[in-house]
Coordinates of C-alpha atoms in Angstrom, one line a residue:
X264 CA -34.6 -34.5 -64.2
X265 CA -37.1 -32.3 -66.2
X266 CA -34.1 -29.8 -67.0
X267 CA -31.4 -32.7 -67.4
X268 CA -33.8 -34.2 -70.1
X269 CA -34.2 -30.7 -71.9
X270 CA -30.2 -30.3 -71.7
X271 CA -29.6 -33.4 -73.2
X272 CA -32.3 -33.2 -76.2
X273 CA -32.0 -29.6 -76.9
X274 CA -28.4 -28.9 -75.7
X275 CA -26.3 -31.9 -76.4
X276 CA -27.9 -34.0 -79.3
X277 CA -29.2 -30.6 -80.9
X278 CA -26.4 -31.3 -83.4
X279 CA -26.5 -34.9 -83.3
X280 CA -23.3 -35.2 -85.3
X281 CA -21.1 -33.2 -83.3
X282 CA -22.6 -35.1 -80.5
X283 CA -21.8 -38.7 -81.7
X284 CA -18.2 -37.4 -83.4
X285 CA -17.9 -36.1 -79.9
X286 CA -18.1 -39.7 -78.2
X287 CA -15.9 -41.5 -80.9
X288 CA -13.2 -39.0 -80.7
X289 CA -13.2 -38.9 -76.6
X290 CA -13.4 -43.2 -77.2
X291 CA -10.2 -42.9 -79.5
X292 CA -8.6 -40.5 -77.0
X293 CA -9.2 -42.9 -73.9
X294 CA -8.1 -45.9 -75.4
X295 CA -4.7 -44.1 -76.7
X296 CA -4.4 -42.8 -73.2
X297 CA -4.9 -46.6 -71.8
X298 CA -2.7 -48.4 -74.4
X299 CA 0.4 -45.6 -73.7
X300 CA 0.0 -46.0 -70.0
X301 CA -0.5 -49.7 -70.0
X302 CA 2.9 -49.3 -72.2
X303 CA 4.6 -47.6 -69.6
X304 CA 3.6 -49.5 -66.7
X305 CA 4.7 -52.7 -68.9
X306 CA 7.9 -50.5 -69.3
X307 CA 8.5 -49.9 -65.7
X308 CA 7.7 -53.6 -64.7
X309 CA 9.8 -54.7 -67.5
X310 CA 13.0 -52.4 -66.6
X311 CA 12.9 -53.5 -62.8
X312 CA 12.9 -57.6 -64.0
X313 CA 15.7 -56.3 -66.3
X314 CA 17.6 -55.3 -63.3
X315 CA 18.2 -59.0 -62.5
X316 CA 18.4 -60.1 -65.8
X317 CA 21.1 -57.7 -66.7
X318 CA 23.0 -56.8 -64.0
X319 CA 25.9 -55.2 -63.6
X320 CA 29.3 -55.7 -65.5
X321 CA 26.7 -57.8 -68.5
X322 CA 26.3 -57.1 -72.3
X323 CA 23.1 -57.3 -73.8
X324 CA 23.7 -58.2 -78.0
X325 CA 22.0 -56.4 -80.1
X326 CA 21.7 -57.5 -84.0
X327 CA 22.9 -55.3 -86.6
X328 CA 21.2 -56.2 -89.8
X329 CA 23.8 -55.9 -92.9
X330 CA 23.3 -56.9 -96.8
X331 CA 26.3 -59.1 -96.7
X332 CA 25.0 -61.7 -94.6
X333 CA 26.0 -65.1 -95.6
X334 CA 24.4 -68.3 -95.3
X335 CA 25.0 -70.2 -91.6
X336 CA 26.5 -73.5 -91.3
X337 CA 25.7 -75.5 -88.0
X338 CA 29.9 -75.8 -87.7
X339 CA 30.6 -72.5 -87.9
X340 CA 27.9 -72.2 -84.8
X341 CA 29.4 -74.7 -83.0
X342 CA 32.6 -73.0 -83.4
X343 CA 30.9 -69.6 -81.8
X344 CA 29.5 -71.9 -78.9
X345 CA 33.0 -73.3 -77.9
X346 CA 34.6 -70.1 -77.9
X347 CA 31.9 -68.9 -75.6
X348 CA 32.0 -71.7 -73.4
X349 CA 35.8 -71.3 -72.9
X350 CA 36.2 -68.0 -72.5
X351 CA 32.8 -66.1 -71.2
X352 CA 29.6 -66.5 -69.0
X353 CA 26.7 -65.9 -70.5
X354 CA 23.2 -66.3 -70.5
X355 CA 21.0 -67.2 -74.1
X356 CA 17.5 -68.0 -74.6
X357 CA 15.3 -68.8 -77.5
X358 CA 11.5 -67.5 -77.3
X359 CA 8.6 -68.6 -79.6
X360 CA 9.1 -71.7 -81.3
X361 CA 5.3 -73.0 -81.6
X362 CA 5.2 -77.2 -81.3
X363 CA 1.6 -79.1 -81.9
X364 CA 0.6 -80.7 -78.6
X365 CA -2.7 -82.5 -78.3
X366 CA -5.2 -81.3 -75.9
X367 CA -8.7 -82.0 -75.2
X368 CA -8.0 -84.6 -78.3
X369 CA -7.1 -81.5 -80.0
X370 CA -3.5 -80.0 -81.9
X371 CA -3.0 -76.9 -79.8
X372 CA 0.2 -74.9 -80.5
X373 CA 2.2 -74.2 -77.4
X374 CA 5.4 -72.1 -77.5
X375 CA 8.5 -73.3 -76.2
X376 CA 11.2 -71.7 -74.4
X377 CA 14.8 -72.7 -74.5
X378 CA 17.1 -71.4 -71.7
X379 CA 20.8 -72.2 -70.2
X380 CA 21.2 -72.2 -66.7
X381 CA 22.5 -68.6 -66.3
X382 CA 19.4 -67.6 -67.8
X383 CA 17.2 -69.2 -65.7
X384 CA 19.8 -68.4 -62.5
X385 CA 19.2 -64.9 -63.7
X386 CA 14.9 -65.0 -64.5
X387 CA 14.3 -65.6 -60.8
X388 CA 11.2 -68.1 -61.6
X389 CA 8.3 -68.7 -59.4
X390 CA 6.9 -72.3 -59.3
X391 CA 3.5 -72.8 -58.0
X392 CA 4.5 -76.5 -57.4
X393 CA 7.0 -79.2 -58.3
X394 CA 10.7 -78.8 -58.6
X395 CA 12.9 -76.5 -60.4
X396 CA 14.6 -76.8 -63.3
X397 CA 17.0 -79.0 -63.4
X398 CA 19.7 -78.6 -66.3
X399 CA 22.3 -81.9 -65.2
X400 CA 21.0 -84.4 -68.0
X401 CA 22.7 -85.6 -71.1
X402 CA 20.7 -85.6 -74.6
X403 CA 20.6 -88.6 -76.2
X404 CA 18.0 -90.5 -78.0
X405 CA 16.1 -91.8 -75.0
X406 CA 16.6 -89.2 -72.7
X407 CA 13.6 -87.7 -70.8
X408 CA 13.9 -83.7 -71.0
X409 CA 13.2 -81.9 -67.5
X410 CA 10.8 -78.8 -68.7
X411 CA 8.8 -76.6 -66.6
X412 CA 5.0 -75.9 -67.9
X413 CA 2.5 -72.7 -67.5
X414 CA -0.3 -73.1 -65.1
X415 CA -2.6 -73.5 -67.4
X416 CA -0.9 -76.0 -69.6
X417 CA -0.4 -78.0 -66.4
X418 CA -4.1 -78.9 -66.0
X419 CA -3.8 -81.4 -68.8
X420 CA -0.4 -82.0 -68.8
X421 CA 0.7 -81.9 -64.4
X422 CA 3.6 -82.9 -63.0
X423 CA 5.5 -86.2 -64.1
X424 CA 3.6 -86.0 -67.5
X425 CA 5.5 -86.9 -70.7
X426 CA 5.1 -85.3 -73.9
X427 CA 6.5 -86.6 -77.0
X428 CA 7.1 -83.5 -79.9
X429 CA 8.7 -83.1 -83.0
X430 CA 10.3 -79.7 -82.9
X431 CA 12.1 -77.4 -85.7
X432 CA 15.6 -77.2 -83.2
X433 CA 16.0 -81.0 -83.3
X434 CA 16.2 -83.9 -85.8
X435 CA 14.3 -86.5 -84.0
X436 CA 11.5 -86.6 -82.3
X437 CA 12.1 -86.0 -78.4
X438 CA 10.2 -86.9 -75.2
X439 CA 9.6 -84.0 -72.4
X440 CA 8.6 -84.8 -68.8
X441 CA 7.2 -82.2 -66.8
X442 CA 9.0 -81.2 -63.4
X443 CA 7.5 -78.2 -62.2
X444 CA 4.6 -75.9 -62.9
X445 CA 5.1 -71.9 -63.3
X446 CA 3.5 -69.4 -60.7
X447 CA 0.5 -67.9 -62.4
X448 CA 0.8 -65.0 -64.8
X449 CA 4.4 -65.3 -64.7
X450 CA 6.0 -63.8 -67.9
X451 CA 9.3 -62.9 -69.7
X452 CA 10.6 -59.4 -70.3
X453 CA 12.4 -58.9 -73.8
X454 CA 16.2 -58.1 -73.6
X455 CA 15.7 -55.1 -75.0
X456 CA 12.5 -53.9 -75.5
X457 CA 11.5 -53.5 -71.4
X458 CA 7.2 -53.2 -72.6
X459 CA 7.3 -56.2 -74.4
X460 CA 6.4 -58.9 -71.3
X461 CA 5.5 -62.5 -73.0
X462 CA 3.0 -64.3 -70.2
X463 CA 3.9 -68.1 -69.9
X464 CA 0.5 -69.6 -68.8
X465 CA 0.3 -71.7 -71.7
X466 CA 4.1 -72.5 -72.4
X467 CA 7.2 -74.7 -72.0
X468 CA 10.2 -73.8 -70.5
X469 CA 13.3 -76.1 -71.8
X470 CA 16.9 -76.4 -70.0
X471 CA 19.3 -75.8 -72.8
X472 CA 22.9 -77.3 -71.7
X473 CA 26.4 -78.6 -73.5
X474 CA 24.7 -81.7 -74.5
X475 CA 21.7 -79.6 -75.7
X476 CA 23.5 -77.5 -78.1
X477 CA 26.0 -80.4 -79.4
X478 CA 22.9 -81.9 -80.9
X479 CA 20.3 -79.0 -81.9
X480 CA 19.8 -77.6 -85.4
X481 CA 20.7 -74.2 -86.6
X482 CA 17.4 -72.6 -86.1
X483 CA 17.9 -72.7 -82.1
X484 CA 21.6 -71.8 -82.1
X485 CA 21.5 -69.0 -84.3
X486 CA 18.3 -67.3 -82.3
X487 CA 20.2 -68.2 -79.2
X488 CA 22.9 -66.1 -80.5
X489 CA 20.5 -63.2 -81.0
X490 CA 19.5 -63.0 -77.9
X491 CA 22.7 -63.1 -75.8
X492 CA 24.0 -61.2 -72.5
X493 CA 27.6 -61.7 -71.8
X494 CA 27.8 -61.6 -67.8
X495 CA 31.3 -60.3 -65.2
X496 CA 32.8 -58.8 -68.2
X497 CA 33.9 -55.6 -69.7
X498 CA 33.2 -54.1 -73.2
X499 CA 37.1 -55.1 -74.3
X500 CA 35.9 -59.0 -73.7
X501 CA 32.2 -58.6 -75.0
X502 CA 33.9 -56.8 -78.5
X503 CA 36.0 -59.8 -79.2
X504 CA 32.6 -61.7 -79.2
X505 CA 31.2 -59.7 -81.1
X506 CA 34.5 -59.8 -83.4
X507 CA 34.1 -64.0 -83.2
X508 CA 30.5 -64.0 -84.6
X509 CA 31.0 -61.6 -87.4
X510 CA 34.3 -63.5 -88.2
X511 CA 32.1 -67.0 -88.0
X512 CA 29.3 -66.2 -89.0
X513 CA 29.4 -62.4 -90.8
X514 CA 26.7 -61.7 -88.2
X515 CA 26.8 -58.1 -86.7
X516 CA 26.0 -58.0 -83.5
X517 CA 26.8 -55.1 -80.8
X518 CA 26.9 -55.4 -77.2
X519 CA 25.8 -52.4 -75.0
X520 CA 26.4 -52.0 -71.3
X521 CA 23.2 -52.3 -68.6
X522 CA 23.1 -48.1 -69.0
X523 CA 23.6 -48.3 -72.9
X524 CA 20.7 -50.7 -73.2
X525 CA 18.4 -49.0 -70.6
X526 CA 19.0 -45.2 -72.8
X527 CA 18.3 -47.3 -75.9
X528 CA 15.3 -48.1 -74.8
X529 CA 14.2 -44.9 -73.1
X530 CA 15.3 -43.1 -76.1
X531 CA 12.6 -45.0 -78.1
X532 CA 9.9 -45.1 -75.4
X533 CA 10.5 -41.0 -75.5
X534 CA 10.1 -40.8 -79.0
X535 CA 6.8 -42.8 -79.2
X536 CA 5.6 -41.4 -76.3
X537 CA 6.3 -38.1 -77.5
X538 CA 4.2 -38.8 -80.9
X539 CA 1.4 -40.1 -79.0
X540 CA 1.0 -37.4 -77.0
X541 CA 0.7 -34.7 -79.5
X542 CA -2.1 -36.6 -81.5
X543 CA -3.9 -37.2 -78.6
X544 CA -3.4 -33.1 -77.3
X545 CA -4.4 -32.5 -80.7
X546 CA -7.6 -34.5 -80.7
X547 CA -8.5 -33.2 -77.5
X548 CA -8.2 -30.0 -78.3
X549 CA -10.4 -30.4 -81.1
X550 CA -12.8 -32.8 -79.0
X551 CA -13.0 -29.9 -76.1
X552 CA -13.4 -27.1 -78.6
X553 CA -16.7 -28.9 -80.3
X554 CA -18.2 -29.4 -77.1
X555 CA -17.8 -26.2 -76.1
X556 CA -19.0 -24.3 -79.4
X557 CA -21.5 -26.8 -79.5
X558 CA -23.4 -25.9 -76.3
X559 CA -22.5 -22.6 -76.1
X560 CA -24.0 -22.1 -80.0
X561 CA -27.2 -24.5 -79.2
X562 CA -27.8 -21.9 -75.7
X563 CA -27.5 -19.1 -77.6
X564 CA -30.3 -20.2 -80.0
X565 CA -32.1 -21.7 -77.3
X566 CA -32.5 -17.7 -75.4
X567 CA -36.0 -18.0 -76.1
X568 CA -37.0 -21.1 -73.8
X569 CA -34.4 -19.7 -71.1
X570 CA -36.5 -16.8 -70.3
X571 CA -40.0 -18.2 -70.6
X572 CA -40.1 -21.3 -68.7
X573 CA -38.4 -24.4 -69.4
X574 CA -35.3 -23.1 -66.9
X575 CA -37.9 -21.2 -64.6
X576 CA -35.8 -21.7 -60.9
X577 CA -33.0 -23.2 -62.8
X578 CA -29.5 -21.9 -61.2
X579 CA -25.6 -21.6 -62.2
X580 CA -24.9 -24.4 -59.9
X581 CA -27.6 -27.0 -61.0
X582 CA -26.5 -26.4 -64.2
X583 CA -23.2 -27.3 -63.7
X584 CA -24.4 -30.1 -61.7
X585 CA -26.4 -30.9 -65.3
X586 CA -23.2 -30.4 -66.8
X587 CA -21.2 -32.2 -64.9
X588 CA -23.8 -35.1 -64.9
X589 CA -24.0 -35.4 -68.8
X590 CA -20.0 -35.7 -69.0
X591 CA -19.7 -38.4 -66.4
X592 CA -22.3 -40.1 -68.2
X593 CA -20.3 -40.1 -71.4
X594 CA -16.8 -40.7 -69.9
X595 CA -18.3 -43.4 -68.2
X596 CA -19.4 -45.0 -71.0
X597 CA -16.1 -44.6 -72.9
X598 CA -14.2 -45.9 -70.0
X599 CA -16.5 -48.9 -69.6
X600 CA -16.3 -49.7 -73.5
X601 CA -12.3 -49.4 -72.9
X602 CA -12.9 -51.8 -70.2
X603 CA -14.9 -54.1 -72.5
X604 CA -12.6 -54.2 -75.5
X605 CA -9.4 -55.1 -73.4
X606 CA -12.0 -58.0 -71.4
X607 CA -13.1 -59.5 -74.9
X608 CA -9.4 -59.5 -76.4
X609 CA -8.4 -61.2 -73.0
X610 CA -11.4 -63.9 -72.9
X611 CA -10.2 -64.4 -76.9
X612 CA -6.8 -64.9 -75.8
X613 CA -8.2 -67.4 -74.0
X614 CA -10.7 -69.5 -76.6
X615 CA -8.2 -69.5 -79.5
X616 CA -5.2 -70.1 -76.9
X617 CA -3.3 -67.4 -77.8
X618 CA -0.6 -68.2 -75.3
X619 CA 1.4 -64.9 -74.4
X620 CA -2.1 -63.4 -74.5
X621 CA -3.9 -65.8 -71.7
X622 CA -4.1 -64.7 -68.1
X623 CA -5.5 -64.7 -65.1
X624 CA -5.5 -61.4 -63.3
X625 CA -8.8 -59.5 -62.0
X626 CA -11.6 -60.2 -64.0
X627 CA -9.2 -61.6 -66.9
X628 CA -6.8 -58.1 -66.7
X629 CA -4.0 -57.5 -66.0
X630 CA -3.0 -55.5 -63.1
X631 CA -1.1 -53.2 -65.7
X632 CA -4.2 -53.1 -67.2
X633 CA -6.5 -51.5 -64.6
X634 CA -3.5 -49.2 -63.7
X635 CA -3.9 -47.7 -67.2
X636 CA -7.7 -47.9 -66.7
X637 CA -7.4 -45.8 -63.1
X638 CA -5.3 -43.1 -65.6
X639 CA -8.0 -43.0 -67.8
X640 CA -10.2 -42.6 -65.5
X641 CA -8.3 -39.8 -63.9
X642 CA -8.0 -38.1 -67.8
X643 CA -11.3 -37.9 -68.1
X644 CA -12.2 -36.2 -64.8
X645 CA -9.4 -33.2 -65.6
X646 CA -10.9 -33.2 -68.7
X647 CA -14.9 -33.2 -68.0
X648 CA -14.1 -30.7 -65.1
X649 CA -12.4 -28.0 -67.5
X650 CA -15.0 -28.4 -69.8
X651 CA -17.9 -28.1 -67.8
X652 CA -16.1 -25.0 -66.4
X653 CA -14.7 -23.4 -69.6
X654 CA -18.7 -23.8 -70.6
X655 CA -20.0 -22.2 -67.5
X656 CA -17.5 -19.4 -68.2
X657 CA -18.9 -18.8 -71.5
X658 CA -22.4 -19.4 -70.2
X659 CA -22.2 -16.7 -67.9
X660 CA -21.2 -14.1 -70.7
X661 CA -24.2 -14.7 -72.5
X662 CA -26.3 -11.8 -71.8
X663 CA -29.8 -13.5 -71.8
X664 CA -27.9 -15.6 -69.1
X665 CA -27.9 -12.8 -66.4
X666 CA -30.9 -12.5 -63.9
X667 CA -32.4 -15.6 -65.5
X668 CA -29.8 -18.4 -63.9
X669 CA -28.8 -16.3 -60.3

């Protein structure tokens, strides 16, 4: 303990800003290395639920923004939604709409979903309880909407609840009633961004039909358009969609095969990847070669108190042992203030009801999350053990070194 103590005071915090730059720049590194792993683990997850939801012989539509766009009427819409319901199969959504619903005898903003059946056919979703979404109903002004809910939302607002909203796809106000209740931490993977995953805990899921889109406003059947996989069809029959929209609507949007999509994405995953990765070599190179001059330079000046008595029985391997000890110490702490940032956003997800944010997991993570953590983890043992070796290297070619440490 005695020679840990002088390491550490005479050794490590010798140069006390070196030291604490040190710790801020190995912080910086671990975090980068948790968010890019956590990003591809999200990426991986997010590709294999992208296998059901774009399977073969589907087009995903991707939007091409142009100057020229013109303004959207709701006919010209309804125009693009009877051609597709006469000549394709296709599955839409809508993500993100916030509505105000009272909980706790409080306004809380809750996202809704909207869906058609293929969609939801496609999504494979879990139910913890109640029934699943049922999509036979007609709108009309008294109708009761079937809608599934998040786990969470459910605790106030279970099964055979009614809710009454006002929302920006509809004229009139319209009353919900809930049917079943989502698994827990079930989310939503983005057409076309695979690490973008959207947790439903705190949401509404609503069954978009014929009847549905006959009577919403533009702001749902435009998105819907946006986000639109044409399914058991071949690029011919998804162009002549593509040619109906921009004819309609003087909308440009593409449609790319499964494997078109998939490389799109991989292409851009590479490239960020690929940036990330030489900022955070370069910081670790610089982070490693401190450390290193640092000790090495404070031993050198410190030749004095290795031969009289401060290291008196001290050896090459309990100094690496000291070493070593110092480093985990330091990675540790990193790691653990990782741990806590990702906690803290996760448990404010959770006050301000952030809802894509709020989940359940392992101690309020993600599994994702302590994935990325175990990587980390693993980073910083590669990188404490060629430290503490490169420094024992260049310990042992300091001359006052020899005879004093064997």
């Amino acid at each position: 303990m005695r020679a840990f103590k002088f390491f550490v005071n005479k050794i490590f915090l010798r140069k006390i800003v070196l030291c604490i730059s040190v710790i801020f720049l190995m912080l910086f590194v671990n975090y980068t290395v948790f968010s890019s792993s956590r990003t591809l683990i999200s990426s991986y997850q997010g590709s294999k639920q992208m296998q059901s939801m774009n399977p073969e012989n589907s087009y995903v539509g991707m939007e091409n923004v142009s100057d020229d766009e013109q303004d959207i009427s709701e006919e010209k819409v309804q125009e693009v939604y009877k051609y597709l319901e006469k000549n394709c199969q296709y599955s839409m959504y809508h993500e993100g709409e916030m509505i105000h619903v009272p909980i706790n005898n409080e306004i809380t903003e809750i996202p809704i979903t909207y869906i058609n059946e293929e969609y939801y056919k496609l999504s494979n979703i879990e139910l913890s309880k109640g029934k699943k979404l049922n999509f036979d109903f007609k709108f009309s002004k008294n109708a009761e909407i079937p809608v599934l809910v998040g786990n969470e939302f459910a605790k106030d607002y279970p099964i055979g609840s009614k809710i009454k909203i006002k929302t920006g796809s509809f004229d009139k106000k319209i009353v919900l009633k809930v049917s079943g209740v989502l698994k827990k931490d079930f989310c939503y993977t983005n057409n076309r961004l695979f690490c973008s995953q959207e947790y439903q805990n705190f949401s509404i899921i609503f069954p978009v039909n014929r009847s549905v889109i006959k009577n919403a406003d533009l702001d749902l059947l435009e998105n819907g358009l946006y986000n639109l996989i044409i399914l058991n069809t071949n690029k011919e029959s998804a162009n002549k969609v593509s040619k109906v929209i921009k004819d309609k609507l003087n909308i440009n949007i593409e449609f790319m095969s499964r494997e078109q999509n998939k490389a799109f994405f991989d292409d851009y995953l590479y490239s960020a990847i690929r940036f990330i990765g030489i900022i955070v070599g370069i910081i670790l190179l610089i982070t490693m070669s401190i450390s290193i001059w640092n000790v090495i330079v404070s031993v050198r000046l410190m030749k004095k108190d290795f031969t009289i008595s401060l290291l008196t029985g001290l050896s090459y391997s309990k100094l690496r042992k000291i070493l070593y000890s110092f480093y985990t110490l330091m990675f540790s702490a990193d790691t653990m203030i990782v741990f806590l940032i990702i906690f803290f956003d996760r448990k404010r997800a959770w006050h301000e009801k952030n809802s894509y944010g709020c989940i359940y997991g392992v101690l309020g993570l993600a599994d994702k999350d302590w994935m990325a953590l175990l990587i980390v983890i693993v980073v910083d043992v590669i990188v404490g053990t060629i430290l503490v070796e490169s420094m024992m290297y260049k310990i042992k070619k300091i001359p006052i070194s020899l005879g004093v440490l064997q």
